[in-house]
JSON list of C-alpha atoms in Angstrom, two decimals:
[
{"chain": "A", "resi": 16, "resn": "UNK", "atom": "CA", "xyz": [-29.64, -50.02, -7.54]},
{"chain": "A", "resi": 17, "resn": "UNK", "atom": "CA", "xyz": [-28.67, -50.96, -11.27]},
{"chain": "A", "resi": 18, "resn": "UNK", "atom": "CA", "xyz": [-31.79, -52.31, -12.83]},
{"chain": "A", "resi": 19, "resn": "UNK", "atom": "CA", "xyz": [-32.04, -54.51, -15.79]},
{"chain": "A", "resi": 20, "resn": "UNK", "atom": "CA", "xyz": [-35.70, -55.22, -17.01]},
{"chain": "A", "resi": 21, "resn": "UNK", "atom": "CA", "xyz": [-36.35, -58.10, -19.82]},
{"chain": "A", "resi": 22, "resn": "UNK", "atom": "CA", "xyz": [-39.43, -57.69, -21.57]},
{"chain": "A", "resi": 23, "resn": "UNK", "atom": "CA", "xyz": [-40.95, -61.16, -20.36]},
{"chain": "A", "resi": 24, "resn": "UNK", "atom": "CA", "xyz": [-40.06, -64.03, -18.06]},
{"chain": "A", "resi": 25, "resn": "UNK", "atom": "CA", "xyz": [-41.51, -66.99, -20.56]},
{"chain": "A", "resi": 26, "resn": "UNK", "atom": "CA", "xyz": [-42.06, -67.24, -24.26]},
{"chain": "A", "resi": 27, "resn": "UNK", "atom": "CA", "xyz": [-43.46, -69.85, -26.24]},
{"chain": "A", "resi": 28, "resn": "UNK", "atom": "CA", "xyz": [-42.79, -69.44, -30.54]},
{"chain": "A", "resi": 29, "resn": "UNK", "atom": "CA", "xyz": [-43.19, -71.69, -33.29]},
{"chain": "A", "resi": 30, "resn": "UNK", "atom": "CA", "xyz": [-40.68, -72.34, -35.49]},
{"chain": "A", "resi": 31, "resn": "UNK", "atom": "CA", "xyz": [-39.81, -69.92, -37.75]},
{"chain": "A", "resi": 32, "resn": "UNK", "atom": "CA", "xyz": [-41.80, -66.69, -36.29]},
{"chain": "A", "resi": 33, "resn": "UNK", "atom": "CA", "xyz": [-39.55, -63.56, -35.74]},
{"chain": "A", "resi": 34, "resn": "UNK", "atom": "CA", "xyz": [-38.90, -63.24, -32.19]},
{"chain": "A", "resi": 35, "resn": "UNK", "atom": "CA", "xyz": [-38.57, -60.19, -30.36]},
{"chain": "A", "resi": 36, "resn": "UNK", "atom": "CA", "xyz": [-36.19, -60.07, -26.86]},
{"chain": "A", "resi": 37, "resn": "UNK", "atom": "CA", "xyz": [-35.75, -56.50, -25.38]},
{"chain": "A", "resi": 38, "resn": "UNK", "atom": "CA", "xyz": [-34.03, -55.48, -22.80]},
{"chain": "A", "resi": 39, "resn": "UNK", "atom": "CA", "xyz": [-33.54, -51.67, -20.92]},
{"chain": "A", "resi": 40, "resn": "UNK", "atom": "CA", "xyz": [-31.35, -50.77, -18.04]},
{"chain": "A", "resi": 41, "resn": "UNK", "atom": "CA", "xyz": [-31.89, -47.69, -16.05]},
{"chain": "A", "resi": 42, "resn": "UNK", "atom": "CA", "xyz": [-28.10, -46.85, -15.19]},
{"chain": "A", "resi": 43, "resn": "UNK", "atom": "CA", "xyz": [-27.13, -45.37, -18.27]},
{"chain": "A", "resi": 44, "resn": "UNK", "atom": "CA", "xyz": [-24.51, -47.85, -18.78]},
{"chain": "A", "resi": 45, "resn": "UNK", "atom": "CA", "xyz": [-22.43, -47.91, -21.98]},
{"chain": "A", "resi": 46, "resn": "UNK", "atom": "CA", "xyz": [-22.26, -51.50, -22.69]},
{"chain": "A", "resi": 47, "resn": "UNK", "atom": "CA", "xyz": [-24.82, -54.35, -23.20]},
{"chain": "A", "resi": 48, "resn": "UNK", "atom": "CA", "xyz": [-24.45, -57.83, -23.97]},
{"chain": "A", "resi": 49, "resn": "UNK", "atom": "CA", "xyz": [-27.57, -60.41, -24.52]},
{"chain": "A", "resi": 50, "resn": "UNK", "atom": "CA", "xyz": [-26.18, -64.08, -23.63]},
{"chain": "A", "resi": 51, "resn": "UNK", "atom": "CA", "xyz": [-27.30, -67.73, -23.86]},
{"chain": "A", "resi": 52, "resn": "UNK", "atom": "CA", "xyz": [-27.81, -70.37, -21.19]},
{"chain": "A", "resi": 53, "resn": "UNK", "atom": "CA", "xyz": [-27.88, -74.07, -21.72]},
{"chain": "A", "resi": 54, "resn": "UNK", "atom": "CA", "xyz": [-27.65, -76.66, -18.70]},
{"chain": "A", "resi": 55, "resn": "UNK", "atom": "CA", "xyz": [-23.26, -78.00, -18.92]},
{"chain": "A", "resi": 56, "resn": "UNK", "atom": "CA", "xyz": [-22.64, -74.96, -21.36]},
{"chain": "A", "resi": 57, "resn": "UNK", "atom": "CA", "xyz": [-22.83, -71.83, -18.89]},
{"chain": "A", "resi": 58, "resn": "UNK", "atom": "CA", "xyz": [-23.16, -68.70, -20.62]},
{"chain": "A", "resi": 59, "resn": "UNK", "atom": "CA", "xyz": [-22.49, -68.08, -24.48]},
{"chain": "A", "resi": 60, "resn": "UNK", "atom": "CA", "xyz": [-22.11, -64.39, -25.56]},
{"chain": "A", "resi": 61, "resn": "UNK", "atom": "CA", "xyz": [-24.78, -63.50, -29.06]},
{"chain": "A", "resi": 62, "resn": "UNK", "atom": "CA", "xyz": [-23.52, -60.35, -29.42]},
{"chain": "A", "resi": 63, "resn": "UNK", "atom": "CA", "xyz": [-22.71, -57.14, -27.32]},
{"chain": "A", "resi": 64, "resn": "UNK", "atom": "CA", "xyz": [-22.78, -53.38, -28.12]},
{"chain": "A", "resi": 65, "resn": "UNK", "atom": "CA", "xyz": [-20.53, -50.46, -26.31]},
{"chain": "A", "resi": 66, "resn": "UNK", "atom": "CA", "xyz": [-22.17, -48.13, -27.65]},
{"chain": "A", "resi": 67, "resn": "UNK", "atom": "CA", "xyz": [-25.58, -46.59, -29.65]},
{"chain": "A", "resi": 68, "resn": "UNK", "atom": "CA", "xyz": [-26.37, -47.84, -32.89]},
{"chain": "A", "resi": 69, "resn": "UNK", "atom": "CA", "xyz": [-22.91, -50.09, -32.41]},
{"chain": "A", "resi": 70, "resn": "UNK", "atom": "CA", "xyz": [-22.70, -54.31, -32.32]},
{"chain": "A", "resi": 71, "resn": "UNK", "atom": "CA", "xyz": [-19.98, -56.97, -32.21]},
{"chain": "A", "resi": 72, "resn": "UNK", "atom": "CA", "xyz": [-20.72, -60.37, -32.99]},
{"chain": "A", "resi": 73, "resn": "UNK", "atom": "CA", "xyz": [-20.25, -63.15, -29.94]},
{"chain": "A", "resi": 74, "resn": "UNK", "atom": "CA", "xyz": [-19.58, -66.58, -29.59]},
{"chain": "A", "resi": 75, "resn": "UNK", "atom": "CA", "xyz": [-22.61, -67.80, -31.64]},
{"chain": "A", "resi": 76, "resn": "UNK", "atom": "CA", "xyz": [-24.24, -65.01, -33.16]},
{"chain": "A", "resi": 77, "resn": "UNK", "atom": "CA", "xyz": [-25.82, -67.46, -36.11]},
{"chain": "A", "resi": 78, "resn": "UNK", "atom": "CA", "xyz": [-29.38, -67.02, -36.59]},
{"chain": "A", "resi": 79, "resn": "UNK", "atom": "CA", "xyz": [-29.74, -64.28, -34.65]},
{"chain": "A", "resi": 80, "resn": "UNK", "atom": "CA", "xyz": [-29.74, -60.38, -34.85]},
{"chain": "A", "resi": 81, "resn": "UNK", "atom": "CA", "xyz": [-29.51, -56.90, -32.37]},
{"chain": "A", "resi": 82, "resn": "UNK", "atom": "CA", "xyz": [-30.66, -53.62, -32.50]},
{"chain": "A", "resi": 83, "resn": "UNK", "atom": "CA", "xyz": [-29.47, -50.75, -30.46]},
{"chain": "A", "resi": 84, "resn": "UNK", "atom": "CA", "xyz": [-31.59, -47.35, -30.92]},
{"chain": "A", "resi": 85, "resn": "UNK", "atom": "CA", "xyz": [-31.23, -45.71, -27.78]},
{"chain": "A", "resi": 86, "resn": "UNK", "atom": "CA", "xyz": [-28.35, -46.53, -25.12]},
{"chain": "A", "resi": 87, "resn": "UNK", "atom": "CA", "xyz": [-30.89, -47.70, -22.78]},
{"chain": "A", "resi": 88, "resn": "UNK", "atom": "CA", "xyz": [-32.52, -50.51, -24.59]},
{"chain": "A", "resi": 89, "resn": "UNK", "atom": "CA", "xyz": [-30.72, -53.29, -26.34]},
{"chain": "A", "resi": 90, "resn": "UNK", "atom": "CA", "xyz": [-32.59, -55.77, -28.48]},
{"chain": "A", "resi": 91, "resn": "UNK", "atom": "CA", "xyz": [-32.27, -59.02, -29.91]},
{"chain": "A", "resi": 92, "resn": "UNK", "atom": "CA", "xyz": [-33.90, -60.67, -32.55]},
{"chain": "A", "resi": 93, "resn": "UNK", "atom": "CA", "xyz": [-34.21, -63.93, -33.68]},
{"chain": "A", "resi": 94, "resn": "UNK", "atom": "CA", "xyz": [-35.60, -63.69, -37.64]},
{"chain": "A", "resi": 95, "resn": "UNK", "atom": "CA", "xyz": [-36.96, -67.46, -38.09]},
{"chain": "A", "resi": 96, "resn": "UNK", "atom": "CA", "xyz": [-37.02, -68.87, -34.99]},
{"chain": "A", "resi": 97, "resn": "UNK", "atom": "CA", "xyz": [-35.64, -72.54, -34.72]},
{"chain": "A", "resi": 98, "resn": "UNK", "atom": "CA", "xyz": [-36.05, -75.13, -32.15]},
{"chain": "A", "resi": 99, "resn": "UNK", "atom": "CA", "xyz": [-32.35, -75.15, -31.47]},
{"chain": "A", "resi": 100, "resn": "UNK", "atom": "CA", "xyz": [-33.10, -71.47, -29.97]},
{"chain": "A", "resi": 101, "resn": "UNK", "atom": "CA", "xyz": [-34.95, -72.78, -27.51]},
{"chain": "A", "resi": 102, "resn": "UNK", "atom": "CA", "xyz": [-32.94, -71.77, -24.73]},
{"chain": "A", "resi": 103, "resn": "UNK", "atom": "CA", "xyz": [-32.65, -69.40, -21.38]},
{"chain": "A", "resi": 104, "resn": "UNK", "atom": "CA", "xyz": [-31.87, -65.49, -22.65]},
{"chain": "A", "resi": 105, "resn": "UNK", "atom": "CA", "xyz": [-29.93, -63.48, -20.35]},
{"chain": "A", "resi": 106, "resn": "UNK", "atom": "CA", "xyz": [-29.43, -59.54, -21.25]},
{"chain": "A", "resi": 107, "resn": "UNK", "atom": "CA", "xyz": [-26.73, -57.77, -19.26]},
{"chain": "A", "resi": 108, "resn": "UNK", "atom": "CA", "xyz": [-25.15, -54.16, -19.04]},
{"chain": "A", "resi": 109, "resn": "UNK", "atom": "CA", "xyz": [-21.85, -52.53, -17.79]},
{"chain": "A", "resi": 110, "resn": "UNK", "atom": "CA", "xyz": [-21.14, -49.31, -17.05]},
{"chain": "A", "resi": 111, "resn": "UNK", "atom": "CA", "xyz": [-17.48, -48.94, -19.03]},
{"chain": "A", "resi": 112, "resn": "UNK", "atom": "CA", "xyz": [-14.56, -51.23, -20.27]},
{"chain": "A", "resi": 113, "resn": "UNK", "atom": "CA", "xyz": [-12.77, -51.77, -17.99]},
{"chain": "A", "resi": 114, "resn": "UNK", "atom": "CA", "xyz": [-10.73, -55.36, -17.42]},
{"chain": "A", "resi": 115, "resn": "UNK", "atom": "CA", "xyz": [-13.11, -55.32, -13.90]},
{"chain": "A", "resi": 116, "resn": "UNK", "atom": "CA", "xyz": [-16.22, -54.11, -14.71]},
{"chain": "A", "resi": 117, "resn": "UNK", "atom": "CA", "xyz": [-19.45, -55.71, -13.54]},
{"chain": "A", "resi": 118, "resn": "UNK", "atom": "CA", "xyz": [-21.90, -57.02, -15.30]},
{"chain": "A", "resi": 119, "resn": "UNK", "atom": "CA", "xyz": [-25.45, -56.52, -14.32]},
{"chain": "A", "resi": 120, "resn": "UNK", "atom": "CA", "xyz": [-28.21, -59.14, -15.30]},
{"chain": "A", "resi": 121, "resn": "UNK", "atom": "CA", "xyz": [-31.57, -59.42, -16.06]},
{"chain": "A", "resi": 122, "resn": "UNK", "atom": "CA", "xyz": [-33.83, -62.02, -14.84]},
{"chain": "A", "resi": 123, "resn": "UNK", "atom": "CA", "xyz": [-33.48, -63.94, -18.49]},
{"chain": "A", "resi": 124, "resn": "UNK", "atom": "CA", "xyz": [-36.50, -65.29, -20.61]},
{"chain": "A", "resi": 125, "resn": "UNK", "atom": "CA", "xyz": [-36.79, -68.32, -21.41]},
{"chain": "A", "resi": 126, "resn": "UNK", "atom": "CA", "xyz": [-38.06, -69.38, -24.91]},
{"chain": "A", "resi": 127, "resn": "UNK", "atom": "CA", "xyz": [-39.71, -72.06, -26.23]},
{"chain": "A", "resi": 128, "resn": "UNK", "atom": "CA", "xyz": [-39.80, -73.02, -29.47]},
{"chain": "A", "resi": 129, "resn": "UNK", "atom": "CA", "xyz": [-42.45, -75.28, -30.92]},
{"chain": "B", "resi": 27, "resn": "UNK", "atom": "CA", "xyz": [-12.27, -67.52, -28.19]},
{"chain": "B", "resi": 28, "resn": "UNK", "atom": "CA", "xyz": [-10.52, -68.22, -24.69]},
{"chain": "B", "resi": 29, "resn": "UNK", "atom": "CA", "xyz": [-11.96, -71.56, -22.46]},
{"chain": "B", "resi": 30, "resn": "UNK", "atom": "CA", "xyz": [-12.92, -71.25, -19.18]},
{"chain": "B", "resi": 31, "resn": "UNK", "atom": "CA", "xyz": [-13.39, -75.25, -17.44]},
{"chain": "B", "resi": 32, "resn": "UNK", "atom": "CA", "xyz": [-15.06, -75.27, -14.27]},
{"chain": "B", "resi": 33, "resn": "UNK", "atom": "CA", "xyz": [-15.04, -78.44, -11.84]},
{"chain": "B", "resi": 34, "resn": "UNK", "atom": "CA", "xyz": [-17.24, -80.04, -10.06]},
{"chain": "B", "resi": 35, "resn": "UNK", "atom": "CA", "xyz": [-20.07, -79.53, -12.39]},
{"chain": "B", "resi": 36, "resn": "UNK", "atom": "CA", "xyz": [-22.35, -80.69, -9.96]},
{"chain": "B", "resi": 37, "resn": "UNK", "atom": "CA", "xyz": [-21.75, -81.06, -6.06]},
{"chain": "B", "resi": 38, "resn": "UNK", "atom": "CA", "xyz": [-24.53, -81.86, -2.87]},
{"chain": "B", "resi": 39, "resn": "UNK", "atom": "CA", "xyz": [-23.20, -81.74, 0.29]},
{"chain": "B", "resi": 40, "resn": "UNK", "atom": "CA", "xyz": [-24.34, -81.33, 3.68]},
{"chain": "B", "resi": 41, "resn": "UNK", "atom": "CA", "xyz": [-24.62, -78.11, 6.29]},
{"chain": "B", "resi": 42, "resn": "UNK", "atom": "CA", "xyz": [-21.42, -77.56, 7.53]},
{"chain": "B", "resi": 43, "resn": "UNK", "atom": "CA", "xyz": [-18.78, -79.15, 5.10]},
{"chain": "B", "resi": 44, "resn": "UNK", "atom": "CA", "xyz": [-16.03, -76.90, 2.81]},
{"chain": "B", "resi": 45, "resn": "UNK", "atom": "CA", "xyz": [-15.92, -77.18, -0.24]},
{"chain": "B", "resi": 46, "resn": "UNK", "atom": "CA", "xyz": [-13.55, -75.85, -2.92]},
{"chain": "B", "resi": 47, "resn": "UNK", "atom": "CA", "xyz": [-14.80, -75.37, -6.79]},
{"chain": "B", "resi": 48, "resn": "UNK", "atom": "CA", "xyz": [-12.00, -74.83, -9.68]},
{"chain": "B", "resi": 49, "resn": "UNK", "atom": "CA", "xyz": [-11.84, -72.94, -12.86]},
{"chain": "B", "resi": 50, "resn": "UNK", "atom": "CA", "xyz": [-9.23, -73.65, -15.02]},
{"chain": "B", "resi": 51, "resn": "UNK", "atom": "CA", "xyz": [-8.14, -72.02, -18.46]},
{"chain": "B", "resi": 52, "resn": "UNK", "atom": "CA", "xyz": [-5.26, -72.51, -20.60]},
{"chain": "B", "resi": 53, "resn": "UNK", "atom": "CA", "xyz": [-5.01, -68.96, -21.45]},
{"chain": "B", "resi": 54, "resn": "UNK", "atom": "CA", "xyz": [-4.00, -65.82, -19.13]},
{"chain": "B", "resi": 55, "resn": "UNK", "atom": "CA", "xyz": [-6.84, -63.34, -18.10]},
{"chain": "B", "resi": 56, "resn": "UNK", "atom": "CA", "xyz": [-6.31, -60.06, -17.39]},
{"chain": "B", "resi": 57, "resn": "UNK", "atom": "CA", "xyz": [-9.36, -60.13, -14.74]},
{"chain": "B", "resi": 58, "resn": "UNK", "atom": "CA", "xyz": [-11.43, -62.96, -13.42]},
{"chain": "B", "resi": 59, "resn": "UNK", "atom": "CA", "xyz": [-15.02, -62.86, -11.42]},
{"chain": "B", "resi": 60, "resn": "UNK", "atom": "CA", "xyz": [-17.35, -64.90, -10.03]},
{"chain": "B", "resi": 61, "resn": "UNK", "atom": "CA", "xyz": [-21.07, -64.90, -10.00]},
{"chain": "B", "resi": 62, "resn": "UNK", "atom": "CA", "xyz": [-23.79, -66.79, -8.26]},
{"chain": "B", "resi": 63, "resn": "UNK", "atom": "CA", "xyz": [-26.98, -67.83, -9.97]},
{"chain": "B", "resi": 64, "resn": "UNK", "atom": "CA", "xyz": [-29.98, -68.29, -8.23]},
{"chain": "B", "resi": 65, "resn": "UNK", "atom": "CA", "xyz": [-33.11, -69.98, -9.56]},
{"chain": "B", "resi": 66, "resn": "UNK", "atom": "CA", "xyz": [-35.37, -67.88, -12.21]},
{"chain": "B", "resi": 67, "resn": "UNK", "atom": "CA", "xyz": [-32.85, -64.96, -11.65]},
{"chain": "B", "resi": 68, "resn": "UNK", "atom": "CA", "xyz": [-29.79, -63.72, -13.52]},
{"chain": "B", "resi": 69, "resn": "UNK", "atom": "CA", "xyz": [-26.17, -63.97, -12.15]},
{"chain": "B", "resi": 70, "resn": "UNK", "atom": "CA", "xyz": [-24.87, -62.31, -9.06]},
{"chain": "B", "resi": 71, "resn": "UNK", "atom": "CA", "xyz": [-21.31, -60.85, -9.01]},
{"chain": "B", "resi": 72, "resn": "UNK", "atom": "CA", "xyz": [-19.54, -61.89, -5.53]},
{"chain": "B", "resi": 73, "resn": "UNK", "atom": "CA", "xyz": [-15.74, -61.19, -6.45]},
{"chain": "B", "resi": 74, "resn": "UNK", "atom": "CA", "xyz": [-13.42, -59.39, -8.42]},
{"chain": "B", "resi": 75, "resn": "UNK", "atom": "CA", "xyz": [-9.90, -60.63, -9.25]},
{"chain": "B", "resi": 76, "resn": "UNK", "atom": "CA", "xyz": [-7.27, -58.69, -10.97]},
{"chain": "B", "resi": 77, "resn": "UNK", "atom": "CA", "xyz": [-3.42, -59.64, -9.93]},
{"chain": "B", "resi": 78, "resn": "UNK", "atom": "CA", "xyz": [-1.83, -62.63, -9.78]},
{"chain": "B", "resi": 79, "resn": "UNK", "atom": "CA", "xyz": [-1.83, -64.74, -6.54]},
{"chain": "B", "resi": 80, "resn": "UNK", "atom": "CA", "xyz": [-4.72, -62.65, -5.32]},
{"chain": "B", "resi": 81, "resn": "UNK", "atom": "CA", "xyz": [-6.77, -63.68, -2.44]},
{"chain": "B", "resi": 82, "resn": "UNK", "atom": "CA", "xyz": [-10.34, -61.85, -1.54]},
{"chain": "B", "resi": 83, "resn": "UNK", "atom": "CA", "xyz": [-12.48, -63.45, 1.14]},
{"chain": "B", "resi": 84, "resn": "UNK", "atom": "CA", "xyz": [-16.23, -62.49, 1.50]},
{"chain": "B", "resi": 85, "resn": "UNK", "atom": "CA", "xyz": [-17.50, -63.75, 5.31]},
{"chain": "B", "resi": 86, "resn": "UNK", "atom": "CA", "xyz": [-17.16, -67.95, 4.41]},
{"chain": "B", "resi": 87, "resn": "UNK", "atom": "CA", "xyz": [-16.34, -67.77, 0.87]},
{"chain": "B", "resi": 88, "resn": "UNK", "atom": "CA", "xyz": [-12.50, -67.42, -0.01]},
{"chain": "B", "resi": 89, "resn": "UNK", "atom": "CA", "xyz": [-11.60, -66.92, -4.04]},
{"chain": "B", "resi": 90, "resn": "UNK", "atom": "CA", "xyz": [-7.99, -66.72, -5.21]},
{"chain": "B", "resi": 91, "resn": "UNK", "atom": "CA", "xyz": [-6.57, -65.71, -8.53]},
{"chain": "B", "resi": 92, "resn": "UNK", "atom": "CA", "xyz": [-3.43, -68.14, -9.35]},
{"chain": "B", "resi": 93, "resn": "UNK", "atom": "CA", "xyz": [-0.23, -66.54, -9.92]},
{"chain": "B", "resi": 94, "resn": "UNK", "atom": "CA", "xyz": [-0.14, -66.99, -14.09]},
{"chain": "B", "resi": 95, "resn": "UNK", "atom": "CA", "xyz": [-3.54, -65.67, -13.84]},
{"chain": "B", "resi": 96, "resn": "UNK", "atom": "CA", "xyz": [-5.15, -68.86, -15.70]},
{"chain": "B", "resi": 97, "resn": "UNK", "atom": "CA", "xyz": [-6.78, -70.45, -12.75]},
{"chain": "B", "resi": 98, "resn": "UNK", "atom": "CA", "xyz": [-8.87, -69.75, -9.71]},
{"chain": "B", "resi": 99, "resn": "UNK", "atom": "CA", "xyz": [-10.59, -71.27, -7.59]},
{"chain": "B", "resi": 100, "resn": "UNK", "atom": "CA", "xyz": [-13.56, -70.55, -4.68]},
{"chain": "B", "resi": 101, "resn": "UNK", "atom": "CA", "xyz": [-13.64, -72.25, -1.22]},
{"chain": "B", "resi": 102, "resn": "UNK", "atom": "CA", "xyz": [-16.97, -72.22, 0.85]},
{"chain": "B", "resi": 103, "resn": "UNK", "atom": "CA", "xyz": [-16.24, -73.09, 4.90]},
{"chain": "B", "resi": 104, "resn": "UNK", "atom": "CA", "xyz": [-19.15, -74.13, 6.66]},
{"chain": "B", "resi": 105, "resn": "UNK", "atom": "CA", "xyz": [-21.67, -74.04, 3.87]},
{"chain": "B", "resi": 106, "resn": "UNK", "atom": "CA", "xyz": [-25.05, -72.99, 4.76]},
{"chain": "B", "resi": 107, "resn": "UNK", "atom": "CA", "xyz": [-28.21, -73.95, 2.46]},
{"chain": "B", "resi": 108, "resn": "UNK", "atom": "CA", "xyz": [-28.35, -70.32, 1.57]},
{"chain": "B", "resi": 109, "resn": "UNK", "atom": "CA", "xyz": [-25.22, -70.97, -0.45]},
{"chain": "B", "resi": 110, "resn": "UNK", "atom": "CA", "xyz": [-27.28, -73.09, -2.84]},
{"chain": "B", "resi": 111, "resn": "UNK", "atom": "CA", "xyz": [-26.57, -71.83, -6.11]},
{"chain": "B", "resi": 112, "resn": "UNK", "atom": "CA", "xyz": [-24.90, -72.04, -9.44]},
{"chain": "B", "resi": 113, "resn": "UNK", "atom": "CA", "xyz": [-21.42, -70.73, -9.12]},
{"chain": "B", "resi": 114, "resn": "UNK", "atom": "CA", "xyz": [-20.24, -69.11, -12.22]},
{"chain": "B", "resi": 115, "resn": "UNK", "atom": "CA", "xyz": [-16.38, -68.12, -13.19]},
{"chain": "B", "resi": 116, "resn": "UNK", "atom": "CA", "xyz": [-16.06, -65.33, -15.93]},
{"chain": "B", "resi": 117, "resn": "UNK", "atom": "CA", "xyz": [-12.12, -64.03, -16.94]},
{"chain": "B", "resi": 118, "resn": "UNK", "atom": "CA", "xyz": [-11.75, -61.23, -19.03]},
{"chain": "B", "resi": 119, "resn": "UNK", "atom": "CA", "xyz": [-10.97, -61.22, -22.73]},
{"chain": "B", "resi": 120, "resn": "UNK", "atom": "CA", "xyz": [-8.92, -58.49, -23.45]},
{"chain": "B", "resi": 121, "resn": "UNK", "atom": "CA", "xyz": [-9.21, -59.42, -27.35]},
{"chain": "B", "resi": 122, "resn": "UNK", "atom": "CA", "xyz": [-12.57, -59.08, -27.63]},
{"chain": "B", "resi": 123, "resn": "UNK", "atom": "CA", "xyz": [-13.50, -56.52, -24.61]},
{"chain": "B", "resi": 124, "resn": "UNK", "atom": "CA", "xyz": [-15.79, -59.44, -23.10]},
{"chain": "B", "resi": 125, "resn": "UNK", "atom": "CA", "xyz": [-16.51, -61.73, -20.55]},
{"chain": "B", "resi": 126, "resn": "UNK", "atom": "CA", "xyz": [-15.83, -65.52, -21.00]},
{"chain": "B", "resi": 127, "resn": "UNK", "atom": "CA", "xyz": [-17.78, -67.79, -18.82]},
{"chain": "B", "resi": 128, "resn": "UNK", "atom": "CA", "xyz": [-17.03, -71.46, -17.39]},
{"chain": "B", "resi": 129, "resn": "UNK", "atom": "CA", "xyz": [-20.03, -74.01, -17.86]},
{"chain": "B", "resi": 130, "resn": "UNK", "atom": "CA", "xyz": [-21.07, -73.45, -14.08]},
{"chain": "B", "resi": 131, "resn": "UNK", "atom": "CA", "xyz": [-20.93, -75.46, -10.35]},
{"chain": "B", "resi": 132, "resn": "UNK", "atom": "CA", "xyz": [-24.27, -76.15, -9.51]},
{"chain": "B", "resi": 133, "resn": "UNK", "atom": "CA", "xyz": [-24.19, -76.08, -5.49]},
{"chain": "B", "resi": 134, "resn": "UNK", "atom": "CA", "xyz": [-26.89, -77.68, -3.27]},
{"chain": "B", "resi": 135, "resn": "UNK", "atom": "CA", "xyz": [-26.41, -77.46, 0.53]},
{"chain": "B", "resi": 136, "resn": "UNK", "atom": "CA", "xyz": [-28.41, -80.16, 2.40]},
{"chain": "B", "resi": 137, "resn": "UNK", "atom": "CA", "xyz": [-29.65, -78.81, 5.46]}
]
């Protein structure tokens, strides 16, 4: 079974700390995507990478940042963390890219920020 | 960016009724899926959709791809409370090489 693993379930921050998401999958998938979720707004894509040391910019990639070192582990980064980031974070992967590939999802954190 | 509108946002019915949830998109997707969300975990895929007119059933749930490929929608017979969820549609962006998602159908079967 694909496995996605975020690197914690809850996180509390005060405004303007640098925050620190990662997120590894096991299935040596080529793509990875970290998304939003907001109750009415579904999911918003931050930024996705198909391949090592390679990003794209999302929907609303504004305030924050990725890193992508290894093709197993996909970070995101928010540099001054704002209470408007307060929000459910939801890292997926893929295994190619194709039109009907799946996307496999972590469990999401969800940050708080004071 | 290519929008996805889902409808009902919300729906609570009891054990036993259909029910029939819509997304709806101006634009023509090349793929669309659905995924089901379950509390404090990430989204499920159920379905796949890639041709026009398309229709994939999976045991009570029936999903079909309209024929321009800018609409689809999922029908639940006989819903159980197991089906309680939040039903998600996603259509592929060929632009961009990425998912779009619709805001969501949160589902809650009464038993």
């Amino acid at each position: 079974d694909v496995k996605v693993t975020q690197s914690s379930r809850y996180l509390v921050k005060r405004t303007g700390e640098k925050v620190f998401l990662e997120c590894v999958q096991d299935m040596d998938h080529e793509n990875m995507f970290w998304y939003r979720q907001d109750p009415g707004l579904g999911l918003r894509l931050i930024y996705f990478s198909y391949d090592v040391k390679m990003k794209e910019k999302g929907d609303i990639p504004e305030g924050y940042s990725v890193s992508r070192e290894k093709k197993e582990r996909f970070s995101l980064i928010l540099e001054s963390a704002s209470t408007n980031q307060t929000s459910m974070y939801l890292c997926a992967s893929s295994p190619g890219q194709g039109t009907a590939d799946t996307q496999y999802f972590g469990p999401g954190t969800r940050l708080t920020v004071l | 960016t290519q929008l996805l509108e889902q409808s009902p946002q919300f729906l609570s019915i009891q054990e036993g009724e259909n029910l029939t949830v819509y997304c709806n998109s101006s634009s023509v997707f090349s793929s669309l899926q659905w995924y089901r969300q379950e509390p404090g975990e990430g989204p499920v895929l159920l379905v796949t959709v890639v041709t026009g007119g398309e229709v994939k059933k999976l045991k009570r749930l029936t999903f079909q791809f309209g024929d321009a490929r800018k609409d689809s929608s999922l029908h639940i017979t006989a819903a159980q409370p197991g089906d309680t969820g939040l039903y998600l549609c996603a259509g592929w962006d060929t632009g961009r090489r990425a998912l779009t998602f619709g805001s969501g159908t949160r589902l809650q079967v009464q038993p």
